[in-house]
XYZ file of N, CA and C in Angstrom:
645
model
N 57.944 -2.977 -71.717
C 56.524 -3.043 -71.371
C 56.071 -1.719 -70.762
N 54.783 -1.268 -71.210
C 54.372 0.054 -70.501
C 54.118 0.150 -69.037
N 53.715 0.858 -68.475
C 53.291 0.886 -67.152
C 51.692 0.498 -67.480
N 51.071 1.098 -68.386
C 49.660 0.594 -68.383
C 49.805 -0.714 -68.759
N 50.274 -1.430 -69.432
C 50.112 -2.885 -69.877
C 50.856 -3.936 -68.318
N 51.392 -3.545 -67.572
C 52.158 -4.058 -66.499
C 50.747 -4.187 -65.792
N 50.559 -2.768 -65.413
C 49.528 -2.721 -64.855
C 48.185 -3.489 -64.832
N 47.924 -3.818 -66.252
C 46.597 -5.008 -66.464
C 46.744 -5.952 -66.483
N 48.449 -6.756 -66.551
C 48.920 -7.690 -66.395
C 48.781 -8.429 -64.719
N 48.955 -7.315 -64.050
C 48.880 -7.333 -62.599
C 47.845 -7.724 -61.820
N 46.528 -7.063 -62.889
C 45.215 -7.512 -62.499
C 44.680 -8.888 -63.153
N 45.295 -9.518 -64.038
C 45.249 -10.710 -64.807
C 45.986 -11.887 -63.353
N 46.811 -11.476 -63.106
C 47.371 -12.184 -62.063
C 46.876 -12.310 -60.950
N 45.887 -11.685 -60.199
C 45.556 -11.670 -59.306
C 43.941 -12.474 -59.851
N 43.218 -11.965 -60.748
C 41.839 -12.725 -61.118
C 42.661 -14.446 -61.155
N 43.774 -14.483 -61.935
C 44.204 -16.551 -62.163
C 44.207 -17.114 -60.734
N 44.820 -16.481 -59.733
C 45.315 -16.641 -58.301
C 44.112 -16.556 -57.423
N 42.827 -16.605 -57.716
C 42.034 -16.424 -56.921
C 41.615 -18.081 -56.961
N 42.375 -18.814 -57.591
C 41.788 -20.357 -57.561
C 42.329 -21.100 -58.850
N 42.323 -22.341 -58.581
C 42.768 -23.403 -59.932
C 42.278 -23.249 -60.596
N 41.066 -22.684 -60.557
C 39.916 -23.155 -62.311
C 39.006 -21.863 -61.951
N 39.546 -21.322 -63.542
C 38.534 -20.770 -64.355
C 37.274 -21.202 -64.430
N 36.279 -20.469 -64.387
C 35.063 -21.328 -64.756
C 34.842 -20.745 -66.298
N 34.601 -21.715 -67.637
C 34.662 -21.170 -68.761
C 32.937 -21.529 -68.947
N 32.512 -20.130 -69.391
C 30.738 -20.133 -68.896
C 30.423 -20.451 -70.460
N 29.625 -21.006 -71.316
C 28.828 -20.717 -72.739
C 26.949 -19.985 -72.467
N 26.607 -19.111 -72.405
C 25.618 -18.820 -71.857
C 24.375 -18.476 -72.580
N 23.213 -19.921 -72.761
C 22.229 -19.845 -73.919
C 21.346 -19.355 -73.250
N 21.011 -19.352 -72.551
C 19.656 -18.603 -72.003
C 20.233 -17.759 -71.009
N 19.259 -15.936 -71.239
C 19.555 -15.307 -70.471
C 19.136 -15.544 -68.589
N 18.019 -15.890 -68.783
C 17.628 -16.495 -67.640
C 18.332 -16.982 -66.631
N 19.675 -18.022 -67.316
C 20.454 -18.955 -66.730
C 21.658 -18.096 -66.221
N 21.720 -16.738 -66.754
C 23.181 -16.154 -66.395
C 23.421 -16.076 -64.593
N 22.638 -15.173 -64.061
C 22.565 -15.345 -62.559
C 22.815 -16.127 -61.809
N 21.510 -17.050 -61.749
C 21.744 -18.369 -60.710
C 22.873 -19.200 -61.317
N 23.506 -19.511 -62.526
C 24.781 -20.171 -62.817
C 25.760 -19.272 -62.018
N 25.937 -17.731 -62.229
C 27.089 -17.696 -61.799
C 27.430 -17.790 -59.821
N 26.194 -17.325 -59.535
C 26.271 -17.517 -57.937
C 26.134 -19.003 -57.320
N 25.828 -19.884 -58.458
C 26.382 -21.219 -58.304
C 28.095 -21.628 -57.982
N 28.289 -20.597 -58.857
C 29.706 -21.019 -58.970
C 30.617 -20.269 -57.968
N 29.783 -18.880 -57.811
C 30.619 -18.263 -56.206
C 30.663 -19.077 -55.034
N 29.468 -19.638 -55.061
C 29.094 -20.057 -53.995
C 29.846 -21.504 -53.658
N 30.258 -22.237 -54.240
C 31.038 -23.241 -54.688
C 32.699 -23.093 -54.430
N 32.855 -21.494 -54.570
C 34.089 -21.792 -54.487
C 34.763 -20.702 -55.343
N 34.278 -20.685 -56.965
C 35.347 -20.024 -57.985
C 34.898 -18.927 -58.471
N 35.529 -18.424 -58.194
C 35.303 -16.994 -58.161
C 35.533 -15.927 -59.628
N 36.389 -16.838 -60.203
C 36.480 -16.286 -61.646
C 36.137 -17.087 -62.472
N 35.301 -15.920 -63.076
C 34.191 -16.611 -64.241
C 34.524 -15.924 -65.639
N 34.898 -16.883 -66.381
C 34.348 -16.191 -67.979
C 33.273 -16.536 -69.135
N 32.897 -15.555 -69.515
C 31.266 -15.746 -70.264
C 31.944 -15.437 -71.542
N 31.921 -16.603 -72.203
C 32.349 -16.512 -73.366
C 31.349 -15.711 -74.427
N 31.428 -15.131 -75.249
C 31.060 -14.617 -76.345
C 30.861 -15.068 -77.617
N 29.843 -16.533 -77.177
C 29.645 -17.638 -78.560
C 28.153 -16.823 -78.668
N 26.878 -16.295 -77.804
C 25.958 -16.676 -78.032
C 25.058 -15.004 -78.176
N 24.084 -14.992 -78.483
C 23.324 -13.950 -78.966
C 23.023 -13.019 -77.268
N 23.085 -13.531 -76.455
C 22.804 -13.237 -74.736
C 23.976 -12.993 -73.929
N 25.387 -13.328 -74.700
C 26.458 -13.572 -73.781
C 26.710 -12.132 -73.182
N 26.335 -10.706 -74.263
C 26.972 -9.533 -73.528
C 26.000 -9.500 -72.321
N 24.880 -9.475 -72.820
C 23.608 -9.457 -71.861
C 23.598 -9.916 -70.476
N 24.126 -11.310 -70.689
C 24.569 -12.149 -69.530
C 25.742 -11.703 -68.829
N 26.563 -11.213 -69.001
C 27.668 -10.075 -68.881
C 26.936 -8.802 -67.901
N 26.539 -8.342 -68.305
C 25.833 -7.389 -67.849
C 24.752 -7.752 -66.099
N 24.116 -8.831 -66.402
C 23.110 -9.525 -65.603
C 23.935 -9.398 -64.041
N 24.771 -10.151 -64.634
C 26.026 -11.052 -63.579
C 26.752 -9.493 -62.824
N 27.384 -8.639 -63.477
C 28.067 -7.197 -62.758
C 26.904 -7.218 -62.452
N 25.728 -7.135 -62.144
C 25.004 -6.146 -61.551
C 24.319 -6.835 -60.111
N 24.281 -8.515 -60.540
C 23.473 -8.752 -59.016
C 24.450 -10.206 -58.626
N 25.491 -10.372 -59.032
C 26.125 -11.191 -58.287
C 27.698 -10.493 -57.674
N 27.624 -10.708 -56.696
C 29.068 -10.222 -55.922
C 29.381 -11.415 -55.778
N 30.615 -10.891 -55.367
C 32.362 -11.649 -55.393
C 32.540 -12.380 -56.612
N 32.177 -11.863 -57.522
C 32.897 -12.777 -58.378
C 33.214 -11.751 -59.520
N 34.974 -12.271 -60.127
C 36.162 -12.090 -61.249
C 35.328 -12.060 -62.713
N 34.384 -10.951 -62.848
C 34.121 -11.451 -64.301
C 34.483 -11.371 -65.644
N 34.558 -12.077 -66.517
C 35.590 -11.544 -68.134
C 34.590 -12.035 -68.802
N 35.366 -11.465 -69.651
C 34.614 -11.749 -71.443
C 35.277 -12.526 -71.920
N 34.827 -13.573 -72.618
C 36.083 -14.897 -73.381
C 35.474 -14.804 -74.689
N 35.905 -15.340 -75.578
C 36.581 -15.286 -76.936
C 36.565 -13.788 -77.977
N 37.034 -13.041 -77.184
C 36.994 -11.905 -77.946
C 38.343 -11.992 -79.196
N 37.459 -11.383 -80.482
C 37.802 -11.827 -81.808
C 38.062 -10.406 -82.631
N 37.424 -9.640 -82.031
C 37.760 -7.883 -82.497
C 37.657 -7.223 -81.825
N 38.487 -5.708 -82.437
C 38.850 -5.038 -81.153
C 37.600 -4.405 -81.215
N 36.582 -4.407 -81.342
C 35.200 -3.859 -81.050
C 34.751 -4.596 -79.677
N 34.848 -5.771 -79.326
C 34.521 -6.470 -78.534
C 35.151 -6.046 -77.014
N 36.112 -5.639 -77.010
C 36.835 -5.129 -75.784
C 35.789 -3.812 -75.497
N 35.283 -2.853 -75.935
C 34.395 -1.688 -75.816
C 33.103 -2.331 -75.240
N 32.866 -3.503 -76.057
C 30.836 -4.260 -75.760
C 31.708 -4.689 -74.596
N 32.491 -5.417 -74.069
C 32.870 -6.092 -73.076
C 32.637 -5.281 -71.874
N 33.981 -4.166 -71.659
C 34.092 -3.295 -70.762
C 32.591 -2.581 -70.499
N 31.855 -2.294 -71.417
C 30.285 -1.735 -71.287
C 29.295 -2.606 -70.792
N 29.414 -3.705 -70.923
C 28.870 -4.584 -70.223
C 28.721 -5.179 -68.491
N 30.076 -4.768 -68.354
C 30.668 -5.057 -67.067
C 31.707 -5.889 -66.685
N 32.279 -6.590 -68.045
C 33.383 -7.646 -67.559
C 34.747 -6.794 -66.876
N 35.305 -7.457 -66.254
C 36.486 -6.646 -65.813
C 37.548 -7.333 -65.936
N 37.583 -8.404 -67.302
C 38.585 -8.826 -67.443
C 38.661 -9.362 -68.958
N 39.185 -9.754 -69.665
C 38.678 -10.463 -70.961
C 39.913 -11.227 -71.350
N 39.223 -12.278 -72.521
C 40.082 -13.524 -73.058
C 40.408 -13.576 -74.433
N 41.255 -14.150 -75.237
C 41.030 -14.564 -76.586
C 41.264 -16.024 -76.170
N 41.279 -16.904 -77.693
C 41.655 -17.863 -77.265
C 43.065 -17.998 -78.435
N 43.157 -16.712 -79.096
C 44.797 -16.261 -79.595
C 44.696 -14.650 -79.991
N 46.137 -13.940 -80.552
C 45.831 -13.141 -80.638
C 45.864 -12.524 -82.236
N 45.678 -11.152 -82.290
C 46.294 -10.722 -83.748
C 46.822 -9.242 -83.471
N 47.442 -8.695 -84.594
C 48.144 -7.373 -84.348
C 46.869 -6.464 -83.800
N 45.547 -6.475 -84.950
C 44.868 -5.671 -84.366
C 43.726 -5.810 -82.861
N 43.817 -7.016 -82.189
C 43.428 -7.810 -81.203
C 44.460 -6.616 -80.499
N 45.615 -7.336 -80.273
C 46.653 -6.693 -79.683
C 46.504 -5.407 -79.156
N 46.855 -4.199 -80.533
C 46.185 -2.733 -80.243
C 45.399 -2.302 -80.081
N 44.123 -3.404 -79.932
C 43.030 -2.912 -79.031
C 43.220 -3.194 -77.586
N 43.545 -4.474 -77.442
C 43.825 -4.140 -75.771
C 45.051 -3.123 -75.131
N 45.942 -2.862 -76.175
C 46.685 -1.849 -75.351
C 45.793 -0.241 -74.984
N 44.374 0.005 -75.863
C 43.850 0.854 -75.709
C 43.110 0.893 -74.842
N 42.455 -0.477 -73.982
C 41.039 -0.844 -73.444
C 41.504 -0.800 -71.748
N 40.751 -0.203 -71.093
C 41.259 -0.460 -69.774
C 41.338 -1.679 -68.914
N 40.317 -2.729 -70.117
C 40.314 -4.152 -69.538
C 41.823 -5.074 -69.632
N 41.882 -5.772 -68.625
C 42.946 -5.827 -68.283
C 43.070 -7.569 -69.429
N 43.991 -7.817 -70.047
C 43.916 -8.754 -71.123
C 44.527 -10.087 -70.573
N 43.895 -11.098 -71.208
C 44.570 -12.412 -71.188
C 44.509 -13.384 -72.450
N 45.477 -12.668 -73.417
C 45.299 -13.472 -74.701
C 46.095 -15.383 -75.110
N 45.899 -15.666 -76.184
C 45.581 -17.267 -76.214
C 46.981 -17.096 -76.920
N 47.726 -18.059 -76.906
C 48.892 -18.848 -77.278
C 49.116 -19.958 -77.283
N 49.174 -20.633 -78.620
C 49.182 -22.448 -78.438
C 51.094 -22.990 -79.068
N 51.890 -21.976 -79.201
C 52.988 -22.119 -79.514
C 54.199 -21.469 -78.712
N 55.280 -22.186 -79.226
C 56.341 -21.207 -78.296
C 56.567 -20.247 -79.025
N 56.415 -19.613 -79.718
C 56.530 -18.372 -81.290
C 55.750 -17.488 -80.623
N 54.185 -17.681 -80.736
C 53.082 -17.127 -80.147
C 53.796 -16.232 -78.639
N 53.989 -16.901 -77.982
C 54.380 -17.072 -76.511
C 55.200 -15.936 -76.323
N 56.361 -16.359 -77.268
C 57.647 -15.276 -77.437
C 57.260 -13.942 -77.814
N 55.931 -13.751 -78.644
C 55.858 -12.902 -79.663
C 54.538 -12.004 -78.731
N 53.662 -12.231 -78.026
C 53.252 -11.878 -76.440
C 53.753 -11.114 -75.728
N 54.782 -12.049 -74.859
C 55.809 -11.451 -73.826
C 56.625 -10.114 -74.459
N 56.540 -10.216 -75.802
C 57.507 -8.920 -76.342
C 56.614 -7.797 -76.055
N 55.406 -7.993 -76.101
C 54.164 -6.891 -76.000
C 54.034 -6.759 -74.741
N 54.346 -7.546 -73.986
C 54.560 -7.292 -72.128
C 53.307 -7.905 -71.630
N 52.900 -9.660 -72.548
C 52.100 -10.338 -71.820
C 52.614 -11.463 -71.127
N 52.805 -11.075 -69.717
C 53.397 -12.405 -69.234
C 53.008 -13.384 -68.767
N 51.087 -13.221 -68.360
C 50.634 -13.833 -68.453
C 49.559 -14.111 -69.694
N 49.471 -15.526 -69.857
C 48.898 -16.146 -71.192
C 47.974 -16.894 -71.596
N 47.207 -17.462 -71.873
C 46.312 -18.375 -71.791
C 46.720 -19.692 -73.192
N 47.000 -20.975 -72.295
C 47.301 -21.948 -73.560
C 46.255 -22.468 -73.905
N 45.996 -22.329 -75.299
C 44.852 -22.767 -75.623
C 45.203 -23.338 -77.123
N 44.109 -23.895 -77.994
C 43.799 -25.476 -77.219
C 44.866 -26.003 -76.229
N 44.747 -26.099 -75.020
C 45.352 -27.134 -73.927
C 46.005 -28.761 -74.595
N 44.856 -29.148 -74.740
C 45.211 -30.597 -74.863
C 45.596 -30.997 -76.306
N 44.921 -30.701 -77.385
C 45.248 -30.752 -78.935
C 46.393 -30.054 -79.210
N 46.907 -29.083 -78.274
C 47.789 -27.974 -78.734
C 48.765 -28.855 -78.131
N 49.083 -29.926 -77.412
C 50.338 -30.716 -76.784
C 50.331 -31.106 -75.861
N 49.083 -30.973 -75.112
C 49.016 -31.012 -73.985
C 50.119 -30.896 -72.524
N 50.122 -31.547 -71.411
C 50.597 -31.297 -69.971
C 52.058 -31.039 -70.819
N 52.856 -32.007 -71.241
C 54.234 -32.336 -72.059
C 54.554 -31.228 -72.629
N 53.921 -30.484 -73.610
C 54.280 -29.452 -74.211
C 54.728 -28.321 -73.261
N 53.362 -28.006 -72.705
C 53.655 -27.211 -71.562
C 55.097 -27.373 -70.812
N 55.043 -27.950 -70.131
C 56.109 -28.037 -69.621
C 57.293 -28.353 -70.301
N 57.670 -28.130 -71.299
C 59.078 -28.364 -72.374
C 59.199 -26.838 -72.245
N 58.084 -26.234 -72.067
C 58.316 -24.618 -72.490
C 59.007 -23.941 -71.377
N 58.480 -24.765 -70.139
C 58.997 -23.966 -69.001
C 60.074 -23.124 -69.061
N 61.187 -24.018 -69.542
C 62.654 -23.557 -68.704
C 63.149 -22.577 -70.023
N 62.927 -22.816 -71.077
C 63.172 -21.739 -72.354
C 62.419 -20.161 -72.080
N 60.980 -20.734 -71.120
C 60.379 -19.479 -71.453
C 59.711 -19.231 -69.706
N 60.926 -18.891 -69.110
C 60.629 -18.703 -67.423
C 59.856 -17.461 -67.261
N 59.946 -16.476 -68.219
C 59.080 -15.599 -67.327
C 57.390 -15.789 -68.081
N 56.999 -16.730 -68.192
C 55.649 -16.439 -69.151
C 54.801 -17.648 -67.798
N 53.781 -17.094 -67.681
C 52.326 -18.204 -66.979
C 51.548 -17.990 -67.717
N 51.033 -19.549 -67.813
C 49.848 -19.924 -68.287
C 48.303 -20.244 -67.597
N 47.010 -19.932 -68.226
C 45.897 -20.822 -68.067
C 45.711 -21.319 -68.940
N 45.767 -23.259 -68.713
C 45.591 -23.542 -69.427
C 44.148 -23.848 -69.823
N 43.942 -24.011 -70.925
C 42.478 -23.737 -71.088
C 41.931 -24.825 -72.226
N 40.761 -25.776 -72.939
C 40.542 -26.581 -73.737
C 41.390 -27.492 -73.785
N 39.802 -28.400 -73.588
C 40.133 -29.659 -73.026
C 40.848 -30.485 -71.655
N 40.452 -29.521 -70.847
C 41.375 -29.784 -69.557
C 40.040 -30.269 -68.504
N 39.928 -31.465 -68.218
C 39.589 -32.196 -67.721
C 39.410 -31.934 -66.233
N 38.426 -32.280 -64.856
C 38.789 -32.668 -63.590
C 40.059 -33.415 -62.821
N 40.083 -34.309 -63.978
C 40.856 -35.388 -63.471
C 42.264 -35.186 -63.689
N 42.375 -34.119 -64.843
C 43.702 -34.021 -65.346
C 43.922 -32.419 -64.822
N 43.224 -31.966 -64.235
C 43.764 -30.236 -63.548
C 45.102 -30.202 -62.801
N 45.290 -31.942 -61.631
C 46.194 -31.088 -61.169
C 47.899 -31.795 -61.442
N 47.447 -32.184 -62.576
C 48.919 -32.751 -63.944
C 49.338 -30.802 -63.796
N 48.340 -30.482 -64.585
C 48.613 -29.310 -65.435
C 49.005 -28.536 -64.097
N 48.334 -28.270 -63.112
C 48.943 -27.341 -61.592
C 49.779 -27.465 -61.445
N 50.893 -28.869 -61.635
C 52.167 -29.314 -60.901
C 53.115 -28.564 -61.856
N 52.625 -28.234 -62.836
C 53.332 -27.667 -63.893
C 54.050 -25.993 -63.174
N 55.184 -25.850 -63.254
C 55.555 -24.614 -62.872
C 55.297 -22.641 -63.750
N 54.804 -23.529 -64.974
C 54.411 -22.210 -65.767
C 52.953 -22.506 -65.777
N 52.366 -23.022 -64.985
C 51.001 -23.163 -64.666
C 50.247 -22.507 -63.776
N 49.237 -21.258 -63.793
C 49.024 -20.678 -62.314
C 47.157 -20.860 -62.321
N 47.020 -22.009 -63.011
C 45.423 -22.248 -63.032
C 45.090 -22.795 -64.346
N 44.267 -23.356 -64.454
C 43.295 -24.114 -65.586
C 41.698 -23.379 -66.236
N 41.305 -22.999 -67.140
C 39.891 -22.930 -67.434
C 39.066 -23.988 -67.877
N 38.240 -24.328 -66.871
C 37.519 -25.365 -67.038
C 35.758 -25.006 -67.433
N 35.324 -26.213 -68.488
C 34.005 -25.480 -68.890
C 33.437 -27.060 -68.058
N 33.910 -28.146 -67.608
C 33.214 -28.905 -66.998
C 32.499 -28.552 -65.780
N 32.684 -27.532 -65.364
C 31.975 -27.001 -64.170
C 30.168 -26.442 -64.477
N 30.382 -26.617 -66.139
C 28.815 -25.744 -66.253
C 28.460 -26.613 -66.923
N 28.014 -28.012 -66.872
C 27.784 -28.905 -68.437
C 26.560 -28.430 -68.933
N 25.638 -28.524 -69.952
C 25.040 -28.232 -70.900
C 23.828 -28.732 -70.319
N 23.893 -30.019 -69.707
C 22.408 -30.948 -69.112
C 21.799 -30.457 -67.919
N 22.976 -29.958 -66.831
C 22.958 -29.575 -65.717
C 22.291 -27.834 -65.837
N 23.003 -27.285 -66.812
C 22.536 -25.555 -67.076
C 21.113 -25.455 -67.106
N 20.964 -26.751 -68.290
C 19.257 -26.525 -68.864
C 18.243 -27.202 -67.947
N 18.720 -27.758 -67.362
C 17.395 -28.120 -66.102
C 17.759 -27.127 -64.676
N 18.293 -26.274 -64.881
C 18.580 -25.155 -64.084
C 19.193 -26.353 -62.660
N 19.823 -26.965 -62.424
C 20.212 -27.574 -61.686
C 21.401 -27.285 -61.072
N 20.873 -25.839 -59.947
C 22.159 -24.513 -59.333
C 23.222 -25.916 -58.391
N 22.067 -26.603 -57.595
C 23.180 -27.365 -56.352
C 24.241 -27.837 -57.061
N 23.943 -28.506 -57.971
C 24.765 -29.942 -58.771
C 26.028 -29.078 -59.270
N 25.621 -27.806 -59.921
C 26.707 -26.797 -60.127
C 27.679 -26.068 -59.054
N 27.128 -25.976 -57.597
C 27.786 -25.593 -56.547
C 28.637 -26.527 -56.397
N 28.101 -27.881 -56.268
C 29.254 -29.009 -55.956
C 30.258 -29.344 -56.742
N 29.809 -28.977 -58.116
C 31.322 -29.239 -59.219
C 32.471 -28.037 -58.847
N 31.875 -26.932 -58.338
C 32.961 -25.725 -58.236
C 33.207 -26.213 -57.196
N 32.640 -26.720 -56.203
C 33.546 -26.658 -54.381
C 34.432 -28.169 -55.008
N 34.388 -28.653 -55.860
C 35.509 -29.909 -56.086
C 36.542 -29.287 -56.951
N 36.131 -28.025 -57.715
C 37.604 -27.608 -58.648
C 37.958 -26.953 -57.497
N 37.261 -25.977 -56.689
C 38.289 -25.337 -55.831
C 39.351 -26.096 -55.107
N 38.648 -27.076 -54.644
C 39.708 -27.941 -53.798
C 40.910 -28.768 -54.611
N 41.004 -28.743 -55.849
C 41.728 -29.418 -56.570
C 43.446 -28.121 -56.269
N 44.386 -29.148 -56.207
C 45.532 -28.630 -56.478
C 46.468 -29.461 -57.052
């Protein structure tokens, strides 16, 4: 593993460790980027990712570095290595896939953003860690084998942590915590879709001060 790839690995570890849950953002209106995410500081979770489904997401990216403090921000589903450049220009200071590819790969070894790519296999996993990702993101979570899988992997594959990520539930976060290759969950129940669009910030503070407290 390089010293630069150790190195962003290092900062991947410290954004998972700032709390159980990811907050996994989808962000349709630019409007909504702000007051969602200082909902969610304020609550508790401090790392946020703004996924990259929607026509606003870099935008919203951008919004968020500029007038919300304390909070871990990334870019999630990045799909080309073009996206690591819009990312980092935007302001994320961290980014996601939800798997990877060779040329995924050699873009983040180029990008100063520090990476957290997707693995839903033990192949995947193996084939990662050779690139010097030791931390990982399991994704799909629950379709991919859920809590069980995970943990079969543990003891074959001790040096690798996961977030696990899709389909991971409130109720089921702290299955997946007890898990020892587990160092946090990404959860998108923290932002539901009903709650975003009636701009309803409190209702969103209180779902993050309940993932924070989850262990």
């Amino acid at each position: 593993m390089s010293d630069a790839i150790a190195g962003k690995q290092a900062s991947v570890e410290r954004v998972l460790r700032l709390g159980p849950v990811v907050a996994v953002v989808v962000v349709r209106e630019l409007a909504h980027a702000v007051p969602l995410a200082r909902a969610l500081v304020a609550g508790g979770v401090k790392a946020v990712e703004v996924t990259l489904r929607t026509p606003v997401a870099l935008d919203a990216i951008r919004a968020i570095a500029a007038e919300v403090e304390g909070v871990a921000l990334g870019a999630g589903t990045l799909l080309a290595p073009r996206d690591f450049d819009a990312a980092l220009a935007a302001g994320a200071t961290f980014a996601v896939s939800p798997g990877s590819s060779p040329l995924l790969l050699d873009a983040a070894d180029d990008s100063a953003l520090p990476y957290l790519p997707g693995a839903a296999t033990a192949t995947e996993a193996m084939t990662l860690a050779e690139r010097g990702y030791r931390w990982q993101k399991f994704f799909p979570a629950v379709p991919a084998g859920g809590v069980e899988y995970l943990k079969s992997l543990a003891s074959p594959l001790p040096g690798i942590g996961f977030c696990a990520t899709g389909g991971v539930s409130a109720s089921a976060t702290p299955a997946w915590l007890a898990l020892p290759n587990v160092v946090a969950v990404g959860g998108s129940w923290l932002t539901p879709h009903d709650l975003v669009a009636a701009g309803n910030w409190p209702a969103i503070a209180a779902l993050a001060r309940e993932a924070a407290a989850l262990r």
